[in-house]
Amino acid sequence: MSKLKELSAKGTAVWLDFVDKQFLDAGGLKKLVDEDGLTGVTSNPTIFEKAMGHGTAYDAGLAEYDRAHPGASALDRYEWLAAADIRAAADTLRPVYDRLDAKDGYVSLEVSPTIALDTDATIAEATKLWAMVDRPNLMIKIPGTDAGAPAIAATIREGINVNVTLLFSQAAYARVAEAYAMGLEERVARGEPIDRIASVASFFVSRIDSTIDKEIDRRVGEGDPESDALKALRGKAAIANAKMAYQWYLDFLKSDRWRSLAAKGAQPQRLLWASTGVKDPAYPDTLYVDQLIGPDTVNTMPPQTMDAFRDHGTVADTLTDGVDEARRVLAEVERLGLDLDAVTSKLVDEGVASFVKSFDDLLGSIAAKHPANA
């Protein structure tokens, strides 16, 4: 059995953090579904910028769209291209969605990162993209910012599946989990079904270690008297943070509030481990998969991480193992003044800014392409 299938058997669904037209046309996604038990796909502006902004794979389709819609904006052109890719991926995963009775088989498409701080604009764009793709196994990605939480509740209320992205802190995760519950409760109050609505909370991992490790290395290099204690924390904060988020999730499932929704058919909002590609070559390249395996979770992997885990990943129940150690690690992070709250807040801002830049670059590339060049 593929190690990726073994991973799914442990409760961690395997999703791919990548999509592009050539990959879909060549049957690459279907192969992963058939051979590795893949059950989902995520995309983001950076992925689409790399796919659409370089090469010629999208030029013929863009020329066709331009002939039918002369004068269309770069944003309209991008959304048309993206919707076509997402629709194709959703159709490939539709048998998974049907077999699992809407509990998996999803493809995610992100709202524009330029409106990450605008609740009303996020709701409007989520509704627009949901209608444009027109597939029940679509998830709309909404950033887990302060403005994103009410947008999540509103879109769930309208029956739109949501992938909450850019979550780094336990507090932000708890806020969006409660927003998901609120959206479901509002549907219940209106007499509407909630059993086929799904959501995931995308909790980013590797970027936390990258930021904290950089600060550790700086302080050690300057001869900090706590150098030994600091070095002992390298590569540990992100996994500890994720494990404690999962503990919050388990506690929430036991609450009266959630049990009331579950009795009406509500699906839990699974934690999805994102940013799982290892950036430090000193660490095993499957670190953020190996250490976060457990029931009702998702791991979305870039292709290289998926290949690495298939080849030499370790399948074991790790997510609920070492919880006391995770608490100790986070206590040490606080004691040593590494300021995890400040780190996670900064990472949200940087994540939004990075996606905005990719989105702007993408629209610029699309604007530069004309039918005559296709």
Coordinates of C-alpha atoms in Angstrom, one line a residue:
M1 CA 0.0 0.0 0.0
S2 CA 1.2 3.5 -0.8
K3 CA 2.4 5.3 2.3
L4 CA 0.1 8.1 1.4
K5 CA -2.8 5.7 1.6
E6 CA -1.5 4.5 5.0
L7 CA -1.5 8.1 6.1
S8 CA -5.2 8.4 5.1
A9 CA -6.0 5.3 7.0
K10 CA -4.6 7.0 10.2
G11 CA -7.1 9.8 9.7
T12 CA -5.0 12.4 8.0
A13 CA -6.5 13.0 4.6
V14 CA -3.9 13.7 1.8
W15 CA -4.4 16.8 -0.2
L16 CA -2.2 18.3 -2.9
D17 CA -1.1 21.9 -2.6
F18 CA -0.8 22.5 -6.4
V19 CA -2.8 22.8 -9.5
D20 CA -2.3 23.8 -13.1
K21 CA -3.7 23.1 -16.5
Q22 CA -0.9 20.9 -17.9
F23 CA -1.0 18.7 -14.8
L24 CA -4.8 18.3 -15.0
D25 CA -4.8 17.7 -18.8
A26 CA -2.1 15.1 -18.4
G27 CA -4.2 13.2 -15.8
G28 CA -1.8 13.9 -13.0
L29 CA -4.5 14.5 -10.5
K30 CA -6.5 11.4 -11.4
K31 CA -3.3 9.4 -11.0
L32 CA -2.8 10.7 -7.4
V33 CA -6.4 9.9 -6.6
D34 CA -6.2 6.4 -8.0
E35 CA -2.7 5.4 -6.7
D36 CA -2.3 7.4 -3.5
G37 CA -5.8 7.9 -2.3
L38 CA -5.7 11.7 -2.7
T39 CA -8.9 13.4 -1.5
G40 CA -8.4 17.1 -2.1
V41 CA -6.6 20.0 -3.7
T42 CA -5.6 23.5 -2.5
S43 CA -4.6 26.5 -4.6
N44 CA -3.4 30.0 -3.8
P45 CA -2.4 33.1 -5.6
T46 CA 1.3 32.1 -5.6
I47 CA 0.5 28.7 -7.2
F48 CA -1.6 30.4 -9.9
E49 CA 1.0 33.1 -10.5
K50 CA 3.6 30.4 -11.2
A51 CA 1.1 28.4 -13.4
M52 CA -0.4 31.2 -15.4
G53 CA 2.2 33.9 -15.3
H54 CA 4.9 31.8 -17.0
G55 CA 4.9 29.8 -20.2
T56 CA 2.1 29.4 -22.8
A57 CA -0.1 26.7 -21.4
Y58 CA -3.0 29.2 -20.8
D59 CA -2.6 31.4 -23.9
A60 CA -5.0 29.5 -26.2
G61 CA -7.8 29.5 -23.6
L62 CA -7.2 33.2 -22.8
A63 CA -7.4 34.1 -26.5
E64 CA -10.7 32.2 -26.7
Y65 CA -12.0 34.1 -23.7
D66 CA -10.8 37.5 -25.1
R67 CA -12.6 36.9 -28.4
A68 CA -15.8 36.3 -26.6
H69 CA -15.3 39.1 -24.0
P70 CA -13.3 41.9 -25.7
G71 CA -12.1 44.5 -23.2
A72 CA -12.4 42.2 -20.2
S73 CA -10.3 43.2 -17.2
A74 CA -7.2 41.2 -16.1
L75 CA -9.2 40.2 -13.0
D76 CA -12.1 38.8 -15.1
R77 CA -9.6 37.0 -17.3
Y78 CA -7.8 35.4 -14.3
E79 CA -11.1 34.3 -12.7
W80 CA -12.2 32.7 -15.9
L81 CA -8.9 30.7 -16.2
A82 CA -8.8 29.8 -12.5
A83 CA -12.5 28.7 -12.5
A84 CA -11.8 26.4 -15.4
D85 CA -8.8 24.7 -13.6
I86 CA -10.8 24.4 -10.3
R87 CA -13.8 23.1 -12.1
A88 CA -11.7 20.4 -13.8
A89 CA -10.1 19.4 -10.5
A90 CA -13.5 19.3 -8.8
D91 CA -14.8 17.0 -11.5
T92 CA -11.8 14.7 -11.1
L93 CA -12.5 14.6 -7.3
R94 CA -16.3 14.3 -7.6
P95 CA -16.3 10.5 -7.3
V96 CA -14.4 10.9 -4.1
Y97 CA -16.9 13.5 -2.9
D98 CA -19.8 11.2 -3.7
R99 CA -18.2 8.1 -2.2
L100 CA -17.5 9.9 1.0
D101 CA -20.9 11.5 1.2
A102 CA -19.5 15.1 1.0
K103 CA -17.0 14.6 3.8
D104 CA -14.0 15.0 1.5
G105 CA -13.2 15.4 -2.2
Y106 CA -12.8 19.2 -2.2
V107 CA -10.9 21.7 -4.3
S108 CA -10.1 25.1 -2.9
L109 CA -10.1 28.5 -4.6
E110 CA -9.1 31.7 -2.8
V111 CA -10.8 35.1 -2.7
S112 CA -8.5 37.9 -3.8
P113 CA -6.0 38.6 -1.1
T114 CA -6.4 42.3 -1.7
I115 CA -9.7 42.2 0.2
A116 CA -8.4 40.2 3.2
L117 CA -9.3 43.1 5.6
D118 CA -12.7 43.8 4.0
T119 CA -15.6 41.6 5.4
D120 CA -18.3 42.7 2.9
A121 CA -16.0 42.4 -0.1
T122 CA -14.9 39.0 1.0
I123 CA -18.5 37.8 1.3
A124 CA -19.4 39.2 -2.1
E125 CA -16.4 37.6 -3.9
A126 CA -16.9 34.3 -2.1
T127 CA -20.5 34.2 -3.4
K128 CA -19.4 35.2 -6.9
L129 CA -16.7 32.5 -7.1
W130 CA -19.0 29.9 -5.7
A131 CA -21.5 30.6 -8.5
M132 CA -18.9 30.8 -11.2
V133 CA -17.3 27.4 -10.4
D134 CA -20.7 25.8 -9.7
R135 CA -19.5 22.6 -8.1
P136 CA -20.7 21.3 -4.7
N137 CA -17.2 20.1 -3.8
L138 CA -15.7 23.6 -4.0
M139 CA -14.3 25.3 -1.0
I140 CA -13.8 29.0 -1.0
K141 CA -10.6 30.1 0.8
I142 CA -11.0 33.0 3.2
P143 CA -8.1 34.4 5.3
G144 CA -8.5 33.9 9.0
T145 CA -8.1 37.6 9.7
D146 CA -10.2 39.6 12.1
A147 CA -12.3 40.7 9.0
G148 CA -12.4 37.1 7.8
A149 CA -14.2 35.6 10.8
P150 CA -17.6 37.3 10.2
A151 CA -17.2 36.5 6.4
I152 CA -16.7 32.9 7.3
A153 CA -19.9 32.8 9.4
A154 CA -21.8 34.5 6.6
T155 CA -20.7 32.3 3.8
I156 CA -21.3 29.1 5.8
R157 CA -24.8 30.4 6.6
E158 CA -25.4 30.6 2.8
G159 CA -24.3 27.0 2.3
I160 CA -20.8 27.8 0.9
N161 CA -18.0 25.5 1.9
V162 CA -15.0 27.3 3.4
N163 CA -11.3 26.7 3.7
V164 CA -10.0 29.2 6.3
T165 CA -6.4 30.1 5.4
L166 CA -3.5 31.8 7.0
L167 CA -4.0 30.6 10.5
F168 CA -0.9 30.6 12.7
S169 CA -2.1 31.1 16.2
Q170 CA -4.4 29.0 18.5
A171 CA -6.5 32.1 19.3
A172 CA -7.1 32.9 15.6
Y173 CA -8.0 29.2 15.0
A174 CA -10.5 29.2 17.9
R175 CA -12.1 32.4 16.5
V176 CA -12.7 30.9 13.1
A177 CA -13.9 27.6 14.5
E178 CA -16.5 29.5 16.4
A179 CA -17.4 31.4 13.3
Y180 CA -18.0 28.1 11.5
A181 CA -20.3 27.0 14.3
M182 CA -22.1 30.3 14.2
G183 CA -22.8 30.0 10.5
L184 CA -24.2 26.5 11.0
E185 CA -26.4 27.7 13.9
E186 CA -27.9 30.4 11.7
R187 CA -28.8 27.8 9.1
V188 CA -30.4 25.7 11.7
A189 CA -32.4 28.7 12.9
R190 CA -33.6 29.2 9.4
G191 CA -34.6 25.5 9.1
E192 CA -31.9 24.8 6.5
P193 CA -29.8 21.6 6.3
I194 CA -26.2 21.5 7.5
D195 CA -25.2 17.9 6.9
R196 CA -23.4 18.5 3.5
I197 CA -21.5 21.7 4.4
A198 CA -17.8 21.3 5.0
S199 CA -14.9 23.5 6.2
V200 CA -11.3 23.1 7.0
A201 CA -9.1 25.4 9.1
S202 CA -5.7 25.7 7.4
F203 CA -3.1 26.0 10.2
F204 CA 0.3 27.0 8.8
V205 CA 3.3 25.2 10.2
S206 CA 6.8 25.6 8.7
R207 CA 6.8 29.4 8.6
I208 CA 6.6 29.5 12.4
D209 CA 9.8 27.5 12.7
S210 CA 11.5 29.5 10.0
T211 CA 10.8 32.8 11.9
I212 CA 11.6 31.5 15.4
D213 CA 14.7 29.6 14.3
K214 CA 16.1 32.7 12.7
E215 CA 15.7 34.6 16.0
I216 CA 17.2 31.7 17.9
D217 CA 20.2 31.6 15.6
R218 CA 20.7 35.4 15.9
R219 CA 20.7 35.3 19.7
V220 CA 22.9 32.2 19.9
G221 CA 25.3 34.0 17.5
E222 CA 25.4 36.9 19.8
G223 CA 26.4 34.7 22.7
D224 CA 23.0 34.7 24.6
P225 CA 23.5 33.2 28.0
E226 CA 20.5 30.9 27.3
S227 CA 22.0 29.6 24.1
D228 CA 21.7 25.9 25.0
A229 CA 18.0 26.3 25.9
L230 CA 17.4 28.3 22.7
K231 CA 19.1 25.7 20.5
A232 CA 17.0 23.0 22.1
L233 CA 13.9 24.7 20.7
R234 CA 15.0 24.8 17.0
G235 CA 12.4 23.1 14.8
K236 CA 10.0 22.4 17.7
A237 CA 7.7 25.4 18.1
A238 CA 5.6 24.9 15.1
I239 CA 4.7 21.3 15.8
A240 CA 4.0 22.1 19.4
N241 CA 1.7 24.9 18.4
A242 CA -0.2 22.7 16.0
K243 CA -0.5 19.9 18.5
M244 CA -2.1 22.3 21.0
A245 CA -4.5 23.6 18.4
Y246 CA -5.6 20.0 17.9
Q247 CA -6.2 19.7 21.6
W248 CA -8.5 22.7 21.4
Y249 CA -10.3 21.0 18.6
L250 CA -10.8 17.8 20.6
D251 CA -12.2 19.8 23.5
F252 CA -14.5 21.8 21.3
L253 CA -16.0 18.6 19.9
K254 CA -17.0 17.7 23.5
S255 CA -18.8 21.0 24.0
D256 CA -22.6 21.2 24.3
R257 CA -22.5 23.7 21.5
W258 CA -20.9 21.4 19.0
R259 CA -22.8 18.3 20.2
S260 CA -26.0 20.1 19.4
L261 CA -24.8 20.8 15.9
A262 CA -23.4 17.3 15.4
A263 CA -26.8 15.9 16.3
K264 CA -28.2 17.7 13.3
G265 CA -25.6 16.3 11.0
A266 CA -22.9 18.9 11.2
Q267 CA -19.4 17.9 9.9
P268 CA -16.5 19.0 12.1
Q269 CA -14.2 21.6 10.7
R270 CA -11.1 19.6 10.2
L271 CA -7.7 21.1 11.0
L272 CA -5.6 21.2 7.8
W273 CA -1.8 21.4 8.1
A274 CA -0.5 23.8 5.5
S275 CA 2.9 25.2 4.7
T276 CA 4.2 21.6 5.2
G277 CA 7.2 21.9 2.9
V278 CA 10.4 21.9 5.0
K279 CA 12.5 25.0 4.4
D280 CA 15.5 24.1 6.6
P281 CA 17.7 21.4 5.1
A282 CA 18.8 20.4 8.6
Y283 CA 15.3 18.9 9.2
P284 CA 13.9 15.7 7.7
D285 CA 11.9 16.7 4.5
T286 CA 8.8 14.9 5.8
L287 CA 8.9 16.5 9.3
Y288 CA 5.6 18.4 9.1
V289 CA 3.8 15.3 7.9
D290 CA 5.4 12.7 10.1
Q291 CA 4.7 14.6 13.3
L292 CA 1.1 15.7 12.7
I293 CA -0.8 12.5 11.9
G294 CA -4.1 11.9 13.6
P295 CA -7.9 11.6 13.1
D296 CA -10.0 14.2 11.3
T297 CA -7.1 16.1 9.9
V298 CA -5.8 17.0 6.5
N299 CA -2.2 17.6 5.3
T300 CA -1.9 19.6 2.1
M301 CA 1.5 19.0 0.6
P302 CA 3.4 20.5 -2.3
P303 CA 4.4 17.9 -4.9
Q304 CA 8.0 17.5 -3.6
T305 CA 6.8 16.8 0.0
M306 CA 4.3 14.3 -1.3
D307 CA 7.0 12.5 -3.3
A308 CA 9.3 12.5 -0.2
F309 CA 6.6 11.1 2.1
R310 CA 5.6 8.4 -0.4
D311 CA 9.3 7.4 -0.5
H312 CA 10.3 7.5 3.1
G313 CA 7.7 9.0 5.3
T314 CA 6.9 7.5 8.7
V315 CA 3.3 6.6 9.4
A316 CA 2.4 6.6 13.1
D317 CA -0.2 8.2 15.5
T318 CA 1.9 11.3 16.3
L319 CA -0.6 14.1 16.7
T320 CA -1.8 13.2 20.2
D321 CA 1.6 11.9 21.3
G322 CA 3.9 14.2 23.3
V323 CA 1.2 16.7 24.2
D324 CA 2.9 17.4 27.6
E325 CA 6.2 18.0 25.8
A326 CA 4.4 20.4 23.4
R327 CA 3.2 22.4 26.4
R328 CA 6.7 22.4 27.8
V329 CA 8.1 23.6 24.4
L330 CA 5.6 26.5 24.3
A331 CA 6.3 27.4 27.9
E332 CA 10.0 27.6 27.1
V333 CA 9.3 29.7 24.0
E334 CA 7.5 32.1 26.3
R335 CA 10.1 32.0 29.0
L336 CA 12.9 32.8 26.6
G337 CA 11.1 35.8 25.2
L338 CA 10.6 34.4 21.7
D339 CA 7.1 35.9 21.6
L340 CA 5.0 33.4 19.7
D341 CA 2.0 35.8 19.6
A342 CA 4.1 38.5 17.9
V343 CA 5.5 36.0 15.5
T344 CA 2.1 34.6 14.5
S345 CA 0.7 38.1 14.1
K346 CA 3.6 39.1 11.9
L347 CA 3.2 36.0 9.8
V348 CA -0.4 36.7 9.0
D349 CA 0.5 40.2 7.8
E350 CA 3.4 38.8 5.8
G351 CA 1.2 36.0 4.4
V352 CA -1.4 38.5 3.1
A353 CA 1.3 40.8 1.7
S354 CA 3.0 37.8 -0.1
F355 CA -0.3 36.7 -1.6
V356 CA -1.1 40.2 -2.7
K357 CA 2.2 40.5 -4.4
S358 CA 1.7 37.2 -6.2
F359 CA -1.8 38.3 -7.2
D360 CA -0.6 41.6 -8.5
D361 CA 2.2 39.9 -10.5
L362 CA -0.3 37.4 -11.8
L363 CA -2.7 40.1 -13.0
G364 CA 0.2 42.0 -14.6
S365 CA 1.2 38.9 -16.5
I366 CA -2.3 38.2 -17.7
A367 CA -2.8 41.9 -18.7
A368 CA 0.3 41.7 -20.8
K369 CA -1.0 38.8 -22.8
H370 CA -3.2 39.6 -25.8
P371 CA -5.1 37.4 -28.2
A372 CA -2.5 38.3 -30.9
N373 CA 0.2 36.7 -28.8
A374 CA -1.6 33.5 -28.1

